[in-house]
Tab-separated table of C-alpha atoms in Angstrom:
chain	number	residue	atom	x	y	z
A	733	UNK	CA	-8.890	22.836	-4.654
A	734	UNK	CA	-5.686	23.941	-2.974
A	735	UNK	CA	-3.056	25.951	-4.912
A	736	UNK	CA	-0.325	24.028	-6.739
A	737	UNK	CA	3.344	24.885	-6.149
A	738	UNK	CA	4.070	24.075	-9.827
A	739	UNK	CA	0.797	24.558	-11.734
A	740	UNK	CA	2.141	23.618	-15.182
A	741	UNK	CA	3.613	20.277	-14.137
A	742	UNK	CA	0.610	19.592	-11.912
A	743	UNK	CA	-1.777	20.269	-14.819
A	744	UNK	CA	0.110	17.834	-17.052
A	745	UNK	CA	0.143	15.159	-14.325
A	746	UNK	CA	-3.595	15.525	-13.696
A	747	UNK	CA	-4.702	15.272	-17.310
A	748	UNK	CA	-3.730	12.019	-19.047
A	749	UNK	CA	-4.571	13.309	-22.540
A	750	UNK	CA	-2.279	16.309	-22.116
A	751	UNK	CA	0.446	14.118	-20.641
A	752	UNK	CA	0.194	11.676	-23.545
A	753	UNK	CA	0.291	14.462	-26.162
A	754	UNK	CA	3.317	16.009	-24.462
A	755	UNK	CA	5.190	12.722	-24.576
A	756	UNK	CA	4.355	12.119	-28.228
A	757	UNK	CA	5.873	15.504	-29.053
A	758	UNK	CA	8.971	14.927	-26.917
A	759	UNK	CA	9.926	11.710	-28.731
A	760	UNK	CA	10.668	13.872	-31.802
A	761	UNK	CA	12.899	16.325	-29.932
A	762	UNK	CA	16.647	16.054	-29.195
A	763	UNK	CA	17.437	15.185	-25.584
A	764	UNK	CA	18.992	18.612	-25.008
A	765	UNK	CA	15.579	20.131	-25.693
A	766	UNK	CA	13.704	17.771	-23.409
A	767	UNK	CA	13.329	14.900	-25.854
A	768	UNK	CA	12.847	11.320	-24.648
A	769	UNK	CA	13.839	7.969	-26.103
A	770	UNK	CA	10.772	6.342	-27.774
A	771	UNK	CA	11.792	2.994	-26.243
A	772	UNK	CA	11.201	4.494	-22.796
A	773	UNK	CA	7.729	5.782	-23.611
A	774	UNK	CA	5.167	3.867	-21.514
A	775	UNK	CA	2.027	2.513	-23.164
A	776	UNK	CA	-1.117	4.574	-22.840
A	777	UNK	CA	-2.776	1.639	-21.063
A	778	UNK	CA	-0.845	-1.187	-19.412
A	779	UNK	CA	-2.540	-4.608	-19.476
A	780	UNK	CA	-1.090	-7.817	-18.062
A	781	UNK	CA	-1.828	-10.873	-15.933
A	782	UNK	CA	-0.259	-10.989	-12.485
A	783	UNK	CA	0.324	-14.562	-11.216
A	784	UNK	CA	-0.761	-15.135	-7.610
A	785	UNK	CA	0.929	-17.401	-5.070
A	786	UNK	CA	-0.716	-20.684	-4.179
A	787	UNK	CA	0.163	-23.167	-1.463
A	788	UNK	CA	-1.230	-26.547	-0.529
A	789	UNK	CA	-4.248	-25.373	1.464
A	790	UNK	CA	-5.418	-22.920	-1.218
A	791	UNK	CA	-8.875	-24.009	-2.509
A	792	UNK	CA	-8.746	-24.866	-6.209
A	793	UNK	CA	-11.555	-22.413	-7.112
A	794	UNK	CA	-9.427	-19.418	-6.127
A	795	UNK	CA	-7.736	-17.567	-9.046
A	796	UNK	CA	-4.207	-18.324	-10.201
A	797	UNK	CA	-3.763	-14.792	-11.550
A	798	UNK	CA	-5.468	-11.425	-11.731
A	799	UNK	CA	-5.816	-9.153	-14.738
A	800	UNK	CA	-4.392	-5.670	-14.273
A	801	UNK	CA	-5.347	-2.711	-16.448
A	802	UNK	CA	-3.947	0.699	-15.543
A	803	UNK	CA	-2.648	3.929	-17.053
A	804	UNK	CA	0.746	3.158	-18.522
A	805	UNK	CA	2.759	5.569	-16.409
A	806	UNK	CA	1.617	4.480	-12.937
A	807	UNK	CA	4.604	3.254	-10.945
A	808	UNK	CA	3.273	0.123	-9.257
A	809	UNK	CA	1.679	-1.558	-12.312
A	810	UNK	CA	4.914	-0.960	-14.234
A	811	UNK	CA	6.929	-2.490	-11.381
A	812	UNK	CA	4.618	-5.504	-11.087
A	813	UNK	CA	4.625	-6.188	-14.821
A	814	UNK	CA	8.420	-6.301	-14.778
A	815	UNK	CA	9.015	-8.340	-11.629
A	816	UNK	CA	5.722	-9.825	-10.454
A	817	UNK	CA	4.887	-10.235	-6.786
A	818	UNK	CA	8.258	-11.908	-6.180
A	819	UNK	CA	9.857	-8.505	-6.737
A	820	UNK	CA	7.398	-6.511	-4.636
A	821	UNK	CA	7.639	-6.724	-0.825
A	822	UNK	CA	7.762	-10.552	-0.742
A	823	UNK	CA	8.603	-10.755	2.978
A	824	UNK	CA	5.647	-8.650	4.046
A	825	UNK	CA	3.285	-10.237	1.508
A	826	UNK	CA	4.199	-13.694	2.826
A	827	UNK	CA	3.522	-12.741	6.457
A	828	UNK	CA	0.378	-10.879	5.436
A	829	UNK	CA	-0.979	-14.007	3.717
A	830	UNK	CA	-0.093	-16.077	6.791
A	831	UNK	CA	-2.022	-13.605	8.947
A	832	UNK	CA	-4.993	-13.759	6.559
A	833	UNK	CA	-4.997	-17.513	7.192
A	834	UNK	CA	-4.370	-17.538	10.931
A	835	UNK	CA	-5.744	-14.319	12.464
A	836	UNK	CA	-9.102	-14.598	14.191
A	837	UNK	CA	-12.210	-13.842	12.147
A	838	UNK	CA	-12.657	-10.260	11.022
A	839	UNK	CA	-11.999	-7.813	8.226
A	840	UNK	CA	-8.822	-6.765	6.425
A	841	UNK	CA	-8.251	-2.998	6.253
A	842	UNK	CA	-5.722	-1.895	3.614
A	843	UNK	CA	-4.784	1.720	4.427
A	844	UNK	CA	-2.808	3.473	1.717
A	845	UNK	CA	-3.700	0.710	-0.706
A	846	UNK	CA	-2.375	2.161	-3.978
A	847	UNK	CA	-3.859	-0.142	-6.670
A	848	UNK	CA	-4.920	-2.609	-3.975
A	849	UNK	CA	-2.449	-5.495	-4.244
A	850	UNK	CA	-2.794	-6.445	-0.557
A	851	UNK	CA	-6.570	-6.098	-0.854
A	852	UNK	CA	-6.682	-8.257	-3.973
A	853	UNK	CA	-4.558	-10.974	-2.337
A	854	UNK	CA	-6.728	-11.016	0.791
A	855	UNK	CA	-9.890	-11.251	-1.323
A	856	UNK	CA	-8.415	-13.899	-3.642
A	857	UNK	CA	-7.112	-16.104	-0.823
A	858	UNK	CA	-9.835	-15.785	1.834
A	859	UNK	CA	-13.500	-15.092	2.465
A	860	UNK	CA	-12.769	-12.117	4.710
A	861	UNK	CA	-14.381	-8.719	4.205
A	862	UNK	CA	-11.729	-6.428	2.722
A	863	UNK	CA	-11.691	-2.614	2.663
A	864	UNK	CA	-9.168	-0.669	0.604
A	865	UNK	CA	-8.411	3.015	1.381
A	866	UNK	CA	-6.693	5.120	-1.312
A	867	UNK	CA	-7.097	8.919	-1.516
A	868	UNK	CA	-5.477	9.420	-4.954
A	869	UNK	CA	-8.522	9.235	-7.222
A	870	UNK	CA	-6.790	7.897	-10.357
A	871	UNK	CA	-5.075	5.147	-8.386
A	872	UNK	CA	-8.242	4.207	-6.487
A	873	UNK	CA	-10.007	3.886	-9.848
A	874	UNK	CA	-7.459	1.256	-10.906
A	875	UNK	CA	-8.035	-0.635	-7.637
A	876	UNK	CA	-11.791	-0.685	-8.318
A	877	UNK	CA	-11.225	-1.874	-11.877
A	878	UNK	CA	-9.023	-4.743	-10.672
A	879	UNK	CA	-11.668	-5.804	-8.159
A	880	UNK	CA	-14.512	-5.643	-10.679
A	881	UNK	CA	-12.757	-7.273	-13.632
A	882	UNK	CA	-11.477	-10.161	-11.523
A	883	UNK	CA	-14.657	-10.740	-9.534
A	884	UNK	CA	-12.896	-9.948	-6.241
A	885	UNK	CA	-15.140	-8.887	-3.399
A	886	UNK	CA	-13.460	-5.909	-1.769
A	887	UNK	CA	-14.540	-2.309	-1.265
A	888	UNK	CA	-12.361	0.603	-2.435
A	889	UNK	CA	-12.811	3.950	-0.678
A	890	UNK	CA	-11.317	7.232	-1.944
A	891	UNK	CA	-10.552	8.301	1.612
A	892	UNK	CA	-7.428	9.316	3.543
A	893	UNK	CA	-7.074	8.151	7.126
A	894	UNK	CA	-5.334	10.141	9.835
A	895	UNK	CA	-5.829	11.352	13.417
A	896	UNK	CA	-8.641	13.813	12.584
A	897	UNK	CA	-11.764	14.154	10.486
A	898	UNK	CA	-12.516	16.714	7.797
A	899	UNK	CA	-10.269	17.532	4.853
A	900	UNK	CA	-6.523	17.827	4.271
A	901	UNK	CA	-4.000	18.552	1.536
A	902	UNK	CA	-2.804	15.462	-0.307
A	903	UNK	CA	0.645	16.396	-1.590
A	904	UNK	CA	1.290	14.996	-5.063
A	905	UNK	CA	4.823	13.666	-5.157
A	906	UNK	CA	7.243	14.746	-7.886
A	907	UNK	CA	9.062	11.432	-7.351
A	908	UNK	CA	6.282	8.910	-7.949
A	909	UNK	CA	2.504	8.575	-7.891
A	910	UNK	CA	3.123	5.873	-5.254
A	911	UNK	CA	4.496	8.421	-2.749
A	912	UNK	CA	1.674	10.975	-2.499
A	913	UNK	CA	1.227	11.900	1.149
A	914	UNK	CA	-0.521	14.094	3.691
A	915	UNK	CA	2.874	14.698	5.321
A	916	UNK	CA	4.511	18.108	4.909
A	917	UNK	CA	8.030	17.932	3.480
A	918	UNK	CA	8.025	14.202	2.795
A	919	UNK	CA	8.711	14.524	-0.950
A	920	UNK	CA	9.138	17.351	-3.470
A	921	UNK	CA	5.643	18.353	-4.601
A	922	UNK	CA	4.128	19.046	-8.001
A	923	UNK	CA	0.716	19.915	-6.625
A	924	UNK	CA	-1.864	19.411	-3.915
A	925	UNK	CA	-5.425	18.196	-3.738
A	926	UNK	CA	-7.970	18.573	-1.012
A	927	UNK	CA	-9.159	15.130	0.111
A	928	UNK	CA	-11.621	13.794	2.642
A	929	UNK	CA	-10.040	12.566	5.873
A	930	UNK	CA	-11.375	10.382	8.673
A	931	UNK	CA	-10.018	8.368	11.571
A	932	UNK	CA	-10.059	4.605	11.414
A	933	UNK	CA	-11.921	4.472	14.726
A	934	UNK	CA	-14.738	6.739	13.489
A	935	UNK	CA	-15.010	4.930	10.171
A	936	UNK	CA	-15.124	1.518	11.892
A	937	UNK	CA	-17.805	2.651	14.312
A	938	UNK	CA	-20.046	3.853	11.497
A	939	UNK	CA	-19.539	0.711	9.431
A	940	UNK	CA	-19.703	-1.739	12.383
A	941	UNK	CA	-16.664	-3.579	11.007
A	942	UNK	CA	-14.591	-5.891	13.214
A	943	UNK	CA	-10.953	-5.530	12.077
A	944	UNK	CA	-8.589	-8.496	12.288
A	945	UNK	CA	-5.731	-7.267	10.070
A	946	UNK	CA	-4.682	-3.689	9.301
A	947	UNK	CA	-2.014	-2.809	6.736
A	948	UNK	CA	-0.747	0.803	6.800
A	949	UNK	CA	1.441	2.361	4.100
A	950	UNK	CA	0.720	6.089	3.930
A	951	UNK	CA	4.119	7.614	3.145
A	952	UNK	CA	5.251	8.915	6.552
A	953	UNK	CA	1.821	9.474	8.188
A	954	UNK	CA	1.560	5.958	9.650
A	955	UNK	CA	1.727	7.328	13.240
A	956	UNK	CA	-1.229	9.628	12.528
A	957	UNK	CA	-3.236	6.696	11.127
A	958	UNK	CA	-2.392	4.625	14.201
A	959	UNK	CA	-3.272	7.512	16.544
A	960	UNK	CA	-6.708	7.581	14.943
A	961	UNK	CA	-7.045	3.820	15.447
A	962	UNK	CA	-6.060	3.364	19.098
A	963	UNK	CA	-9.594	2.324	20.062
A	964	UNK	CA	-9.246	-0.558	17.573
A	965	UNK	CA	-6.032	-1.697	19.263
A	966	UNK	CA	-7.711	-1.685	22.658
A	967	UNK	CA	-10.926	-3.374	21.573
A	968	UNK	CA	-9.949	-5.748	18.750
A	969	UNK	CA	-6.164	-6.317	18.922
A	970	UNK	CA	-5.687	-6.593	15.128
A	971	UNK	CA	-2.490	-7.710	13.444
A	972	UNK	CA	-0.824	-4.597	11.995
A	973	UNK	CA	1.481	-4.488	8.974
A	974	UNK	CA	3.101	-1.071	8.831
A	975	UNK	CA	5.681	0.695	6.720
A	976	UNK	CA	8.349	2.504	8.774
A	977	UNK	CA	10.296	5.160	6.897
A	978	UNK	CA	13.509	6.828	8.116
A	979	UNK	CA	11.959	10.287	8.142
A	980	UNK	CA	9.855	12.638	10.270
A	981	UNK	CA	10.419	10.608	13.451
A	982	UNK	CA	8.067	7.864	12.257
A	983	UNK	CA	9.745	5.035	14.224
A	984	UNK	CA	9.856	6.944	17.507
A	985	UNK	CA	6.237	8.078	17.217
A	986	UNK	CA	5.059	4.550	16.430
A	987	UNK	CA	6.843	3.197	19.519
A	988	UNK	CA	5.216	5.838	21.722
A	989	UNK	CA	1.785	4.844	20.415
A	990	UNK	CA	2.280	1.070	20.550
A	991	UNK	CA	4.127	0.569	23.849
A	992	UNK	CA	1.048	1.021	26.098
A	993	UNK	CA	-0.787	-1.664	24.098
A	994	UNK	CA	1.838	-4.419	24.508
A	995	UNK	CA	2.259	-5.306	20.853
A	996	UNK	CA	5.252	-7.384	19.734
A	997	UNK	CA	7.367	-5.882	16.929
A	998	UNK	CA	8.975	-7.762	14.038
A	999	UNK	CA	10.995	-6.319	11.161
A	1000	UNK	CA	10.037	-8.288	8.033
A	1001	UNK	CA	13.411	-8.599	6.369
A	1002	UNK	CA	15.087	-11.827	5.236
A	1003	UNK	CA	13.564	-15.255	5.736
A	1004	UNK	CA	10.982	-16.067	8.439
A	1005	UNK	CA	10.775	-16.659	11.343
A	1006	UNK	CA	11.689	-13.205	12.626
A	1007	UNK	CA	12.901	-12.369	16.114
A	1008	UNK	CA	10.953	-9.826	18.173
A	1009	UNK	CA	12.573	-6.387	18.397
A	1010	UNK	CA	12.834	-4.169	21.452
A	1011	UNK	CA	12.856	-1.015	19.353
A	1012	UNK	CA	11.379	0.030	16.010
A	1013	UNK	CA	14.103	1.308	13.713
A	1014	UNK	CA	14.251	2.636	10.172
A	1015	UNK	CA	17.302	3.085	7.980
A	1016	UNK	CA	17.783	3.879	4.311
A	1017	UNK	CA	19.792	0.666	3.846
A	1018	UNK	CA	16.950	-1.579	5.012
A	1019	UNK	CA	15.794	-3.774	2.139
A	1020	UNK	CA	12.275	-3.919	3.596
A	1021	UNK	CA	10.503	-1.100	5.432
A	1022	UNK	CA	7.528	-3.223	6.488
A	1023	UNK	CA	7.053	-4.260	10.100
A	1024	UNK	CA	4.601	-6.608	11.764
A	1025	UNK	CA	3.075	-5.385	15.021
A	1026	UNK	CA	1.510	-8.522	16.453
A	1027	UNK	CA	-0.953	-8.600	19.372
A	1028	UNK	CA	1.109	-11.431	20.894
A	1029	UNK	CA	3.906	-13.846	20.036
A	1030	UNK	CA	2.947	-15.621	16.794
A	1031	UNK	CA	2.871	-19.433	17.103
A	1032	UNK	CA	5.333	-21.620	15.193
A	1033	UNK	CA	2.724	-22.617	12.606
A	1034	UNK	CA	2.306	-18.954	11.663
A	1035	UNK	CA	5.982	-18.698	10.726
A	1036	UNK	CA	5.773	-22.035	8.897
A	1037	UNK	CA	2.909	-20.651	6.817
A	1038	UNK	CA	4.843	-17.433	6.155
A	1039	UNK	CA	7.836	-19.451	4.933
A	1040	UNK	CA	5.621	-21.486	2.595
A	1041	UNK	CA	4.002	-18.328	1.235
A	1042	UNK	CA	7.454	-16.826	0.705
A	1043	UNK	CA	8.414	-19.861	-1.415
A	1044	UNK	CA	5.116	-19.645	-3.299
A	1045	UNK	CA	5.743	-15.974	-4.073
A	1046	UNK	CA	9.179	-16.788	-5.453
A	1047	UNK	CA	7.666	-19.532	-7.631
A	1048	UNK	CA	4.960	-17.296	-9.095
């Protein structure tokens, strides 16, 4: 275990029972002494049904919703309970579902999966093999629970992906459990954990998986993940959905990696279809940070499917 910059806060974050006891005490204190409003106290366990989008070609046996059970203070379950999938990356989810329909046969790799929403959607709306990578143990546990309780066939791995193999420090974000990262200086830290690290190319070779779609959201280490996956780009030409943050030169490094492989770049913001971009950019005022790196120009029916999925997401 690596040393924690703030051991007290890190200890409280790591131990749910301590965190819960601390909150129960704070509701009885005045705000000037660190008290909190009882109305803002999250439940110990958050349970809800998350409606899933459905469009005309969706087989009737596929689920209309998934049950989510998670610790009450995790960011993404709280966000999804409030706003559903319509309020969570609807542009990228719509194009992702269109790619799940239209990409050639092969697996879906969800890198930086959090509680596995992209994985769950791919498993619920296709027969593809799905692999979900999440190095934060507590969050990966929620992803496994969602898969098991809803009968969804995807594999969750407590593994970080980068451009090397071995171990690395996972920096626990003081901002949100959804922004833990291997990147130095990405967020203020409350602690660090040593996690297992591999490259996507090495992992794929061992597992003999043929990737068709790769989604990458690793809080500013997307270029490192892509650098460890270049053999996949050369051999399999997967569709790539990638978050691009305005920090640490992420956009410039992604362009340097992708340009030799002749991918076409689309910023997933607004309504589809999207025009190809000559540069990858990232700004704080962008509503969506997700990009599609396509192995070629998507056909018109792909954008039609994305538009229908976008409507379905708004409806659900």
